[in-house]
Amino acid sequence: MKDELIKSVKIHADSEVSGAPVKGGSGNGARRESAADSKHATPTSGSTKNSSSSASKDGDSSVGDSKNNKNGGITAGESVKGLIYGAALGNMGMPDGWFSVKESSSPFYLLGQLITAVAPAGLDVVADLRDIVSDLGHGKFTIGTALNMLGLVPILGSVDDVTDLRKITQNWVDAFPSKADEVTKFLSDTIIEYLPEWAGVKLLGAISDAPIQKLSDKGVSVEDIRYYSDESVDLQRVADLRSKGVPASDIRKYVDEDVNLKRIEELRNSGYPPQAIKYVVAKGLDPKQFNKLRSQDIPVRYILRYYDEGANMEQVSKLRSQGIHPVSIEQYLKQGADLKQASKLRTQGVSPKDIRHYVANGADLKQVNKLRSKNIPDKDIKYYANNGMSLGGINKLQKMGIPPKDIRLATEILAPKLKSANGMDKYKTISEREVTRLNIKIGGEYRWSQTGLEILKAIVNHDSWEKSRENTKPA
């Protein structure tokens, strides 16, 4: 029995390669023994190894490469021979079968098994496959064409149970585990194209049950699973990312953009929320810097806001190490404050509360630093900042040699005078007569010049001292 079976299969397979006709190959003969039936076949006496060797020696020395046959295209030779052997021998031709053949390691062999498993009784798959190959010429055809000509496309499309298909596939993958990725892509490009989506997912799951099932359970479409298989993406990693809350759409985008999913997994394992990971990838940010900020107890939402504000992250990190609260840092950025200057103030011993006060009042922190370096009292600087006075102007007066106490005194006297109905006209240049009168009013040891008073008026008027002489009374 075994010798006759091997001989029959060999005739069919070799005639495909040579183009010779097959007797009785009309396609209407009795159905060949299926992969499922082969489990119950009873071997006859004699050495199966000899039969196996005989079959193998009669064939060519190599198996066709399914990787180079995208969309199911097949070139005459070992690929089609594997297909026909698989359809005829099923499990008997596998490495642990009674009639083991070397072609069983080809994904085409598995496909032949699957085709036989779905074929209706009475269809001579082996003979019909041979005739289809011969009719299409030169041993070249596509799986889609073959399935159509065999009349299996509607059967595949309405399949309601893939238990047998899964068993056959799992058995093949168990025998050739190193080809799992190859056969995933191969099946995705061939028979799975014609199966319902749920059936395709289950069949792929037979190759790698855990990740495929996880992907399916987590809402990853069969289209994406096929795509990942085509791109040789680690399905287990995809499943793990989904189980850790990374959206399926994000994973697809990462794969599309050639982002290493291992990096995404490392970020997620480090505690990054999916949105933060998406942000880090999109902005091309340095994960090490991101991790450093997170290690300083800065919530991710604040880190993302800092990035949006274009912050210098080294300065953010320094401020945090100086005890500045994340909320305060965000306030500094929104107010346009110089983080480097804020850090300098902190180094000088200015409290976080006072720095926040300066920022909230729109004070120029660089000028605050300059005033403090000239020993201007903090209470005076706060007074100027609280009243919206130009700290740059105060620095200018200080450079003119005016004592700090006189600057403070003059601003306090001049401010209400500018605001009163009968006081100074803030748009007019101060006359020499008014200079004398103001000096008497201010008192103190310092004698104010016209230039000094003009700057002082601009400061108190919440104006820029540099433009104090450009002011003109509006019409």
CSV table of C-alpha atoms in Angstrom, one decimal, residues 192-352:
chain,number,residue,atom,x,y,z
A,192,ILE,CA,-6.3,33.4,5.0
A,193,GLU,CA,-7.2,35.9,2.3
A,194,TYR,CA,-10.3,33.8,1.6
A,195,LEU,CA,-11.3,32.9,5.2
A,196,PRO,CA,-13.7,35.0,7.4
A,197,GLU,CA,-11.7,37.3,9.6
A,198,TRP,CA,-12.4,35.4,12.8
A,199,ALA,CA,-11.3,32.2,11.1
A,200,GLY,CA,-8.1,33.8,9.9
A,201,VAL,CA,-7.3,35.0,13.4
A,202,LYS,CA,-7.8,31.5,14.8
A,203,LEU,CA,-5.7,29.9,12.1
A,204,LEU,CA,-2.8,32.3,12.8
A,205,GLY,CA,-3.3,31.6,16.4
A,206,ALA,CA,-2.3,28.0,15.8
A,207,ILE,CA,1.1,29.2,14.9
A,208,SER,CA,1.6,31.2,18.0
A,209,ASP,CA,-1.5,30.8,20.2
A,210,ALA,CA,-0.6,33.2,23.1
A,211,PRO,CA,0.2,36.4,21.2
A,212,ILE,CA,-2.4,35.9,18.4
A,213,GLN,CA,-5.1,35.3,20.9
A,214,LYS,CA,-4.1,38.2,23.0
A,215,LEU,CA,-4.0,40.5,20.0
A,216,SER,CA,-7.5,39.3,19.0
A,217,ASP,CA,-8.9,39.6,22.5
A,218,LYS,CA,-7.4,43.1,22.8
A,219,GLY,CA,-9.1,44.3,19.6
A,220,VAL,CA,-6.2,44.1,17.1
A,221,SER,CA,-7.7,43.5,13.7
A,222,VAL,CA,-6.7,40.6,11.5
A,223,GLU,CA,-5.5,43.2,9.0
A,224,ASP,CA,-3.0,44.5,11.5
A,225,ILE,CA,-2.0,41.0,12.5
A,226,ARG,CA,-1.3,40.2,8.9
A,227,TYR,CA,0.6,43.4,8.5
A,228,TYR,CA,2.8,42.7,11.6
A,229,SER,CA,3.5,39.3,10.2
A,230,ASP,CA,4.5,40.8,6.8
A,231,GLU,CA,6.8,43.2,8.6
A,232,SER,CA,8.3,40.4,10.8
A,233,VAL,CA,7.1,42.2,13.9
A,234,ASP,CA,7.3,40.4,17.2
A,235,LEU,CA,3.7,39.4,17.8
A,236,GLN,CA,4.3,38.6,21.5
A,237,ARG,CA,5.7,42.1,22.0
A,238,VAL,CA,2.6,43.6,20.3
A,239,ALA,CA,0.4,41.5,22.6
A,240,ASP,CA,2.4,42.6,25.7
A,241,LEU,CA,2.1,46.2,24.7
A,242,ARG,CA,-1.7,45.9,24.3
A,243,SER,CA,-2.0,44.2,27.6
A,244,LYS,CA,-0.1,47.1,29.1
A,245,GLY,CA,-2.6,49.6,27.7
A,246,VAL,CA,-0.8,50.9,24.6
A,247,PRO,CA,-3.6,51.6,22.0
A,248,ALA,CA,-3.6,49.3,18.9
A,249,SER,CA,-3.6,52.4,16.7
A,250,ASP,CA,-0.4,53.7,18.4
A,251,ILE,CA,1.3,50.4,17.9
A,252,ARG,CA,0.4,50.4,14.2
A,253,LYS,CA,1.7,53.9,13.9
A,254,TYR,CA,5.0,52.9,15.6
A,255,VAL,CA,5.4,50.0,13.2
A,256,ASP,CA,4.6,52.2,10.2
A,257,GLU,CA,7.3,54.7,11.3
A,258,ASP,CA,9.9,52.0,12.0
A,259,VAL,CA,9.9,52.7,15.7
A,260,ASN,CA,11.6,49.9,17.7
A,261,LEU,CA,8.8,48.3,19.7
A,262,LYS,CA,11.4,47.2,22.3
A,263,ARG,CA,12.0,50.8,23.0
A,264,ILE,CA,8.2,51.4,23.5
A,265,GLU,CA,8.1,48.4,25.8
A,266,GLU,CA,11.0,49.7,27.9
A,267,LEU,CA,9.3,53.1,28.2
A,268,ARG,CA,6.0,51.5,29.3
A,269,ASN,CA,7.8,49.3,31.8
A,270,SER,CA,9.5,52.4,33.2
A,271,GLY,CA,6.0,53.8,34.0
A,272,TYR,CA,5.4,56.0,31.0
A,273,PRO,CA,1.7,56.4,30.2
A,274,PRO,CA,0.9,55.5,26.6
A,275,GLN,CA,0.2,59.2,25.8
A,276,ALA,CA,3.6,60.2,27.1
A,277,ILE,CA,5.3,57.5,25.0
A,278,LYS,CA,3.5,58.8,22.0
A,279,TYR,CA,4.7,62.3,22.8
A,280,VAL,CA,8.3,61.2,23.4
A,281,VAL,CA,8.4,59.4,20.1
A,282,ALA,CA,6.7,62.1,18.1
A,283,LYS,CA,9.0,64.8,19.5
A,284,GLY,CA,12.1,62.7,19.3
A,285,LEU,CA,12.8,63.4,23.0
A,286,ASP,CA,15.6,61.8,25.0
A,287,PRO,CA,14.1,59.1,27.2
A,288,LYS,CA,17.0,59.4,29.6
A,289,GLN,CA,16.2,63.1,30.2
A,290,PHE,CA,12.6,62.2,30.6
A,291,ASN,CA,13.4,59.5,33.1
A,292,LYS,CA,15.6,61.9,35.0
A,293,LEU,CA,12.7,64.4,35.4
A,294,ARG,CA,10.4,61.6,36.5
A,295,SER,CA,12.9,60.5,39.1
A,296,GLN,CA,12.6,64.0,40.5
A,297,ASP,CA,8.9,63.4,41.3
A,298,ILE,CA,7.7,65.6,38.4
A,299,PRO,CA,4.4,64.2,37.1
A,300,VAL,CA,4.4,63.2,33.4
A,301,ARG,CA,1.7,65.7,32.6
A,302,TYR,CA,3.9,68.5,33.8
A,303,ILE,CA,6.9,67.2,31.9
A,304,LEU,CA,4.8,67.2,28.7
A,305,ARG,CA,3.7,70.7,29.4
A,306,TYR,CA,7.3,71.8,29.8
A,307,TYR,CA,8.2,70.4,26.5
A,308,ASP,CA,5.2,72.2,24.9
A,309,GLU,CA,6.5,75.5,26.4
A,310,GLY,CA,10.0,74.8,24.9
A,311,ALA,CA,11.7,74.6,28.2
A,312,ASN,CA,15.4,73.8,28.7
A,313,MET,CA,15.0,70.5,30.5
A,314,GLU,CA,18.4,70.8,32.2
A,315,GLN,CA,17.3,74.0,33.8
A,316,VAL,CA,14.0,72.4,34.8
A,317,SER,CA,15.9,69.5,36.4
A,318,LYS,CA,18.1,72.0,38.2
A,319,LEU,CA,15.2,74.0,39.6
A,320,ARG,CA,13.5,70.9,40.8
A,321,SER,CA,16.7,69.9,42.6
A,322,GLN,CA,16.6,73.3,44.2
A,323,GLY,CA,13.2,72.6,45.7
A,324,ILE,CA,11.0,74.5,43.1
A,325,HIS,CA,7.6,72.8,42.8
A,326,PRO,CA,6.6,71.5,39.4
A,327,VAL,CA,3.6,73.8,39.4
A,328,SER,CA,5.8,76.8,40.0
A,329,ILE,CA,8.1,75.8,37.1
A,330,GLU,CA,5.1,75.6,34.8
A,331,GLN,CA,4.1,79.1,36.1
A,332,TYR,CA,7.6,80.4,35.3
A,333,LEU,CA,7.3,79.1,31.7
A,334,LYS,CA,3.9,80.5,31.1
A,335,GLN,CA,5.0,83.9,32.3
A,336,GLY,CA,8.0,83.8,30.1
A,337,ALA,CA,10.4,83.8,33.0
A,338,ASP,CA,14.1,82.9,32.5
A,339,LEU,CA,14.6,79.6,34.2
A,340,LYS,CA,18.4,80.1,34.4
A,341,GLN,CA,17.9,83.4,36.2
A,342,ALA,CA,15.3,81.7,38.5
A,343,SER,CA,17.9,79.1,39.4
A,344,LYS,CA,20.5,81.8,40.1
A,345,LEU,CA,18.1,83.5,42.5
A,346,ARG,CA,17.6,80.2,44.2
A,347,THR,CA,21.3,79.7,44.5
A,348,GLN,CA,21.5,83.2,46.2
A,349,GLY,CA,19.1,82.0,48.8
A,350,VAL,CA,15.9,83.6,47.5
A,351,SER,CA,13.0,81.5,48.6
A,352,PRO,CA,10.7,79.6,46.1
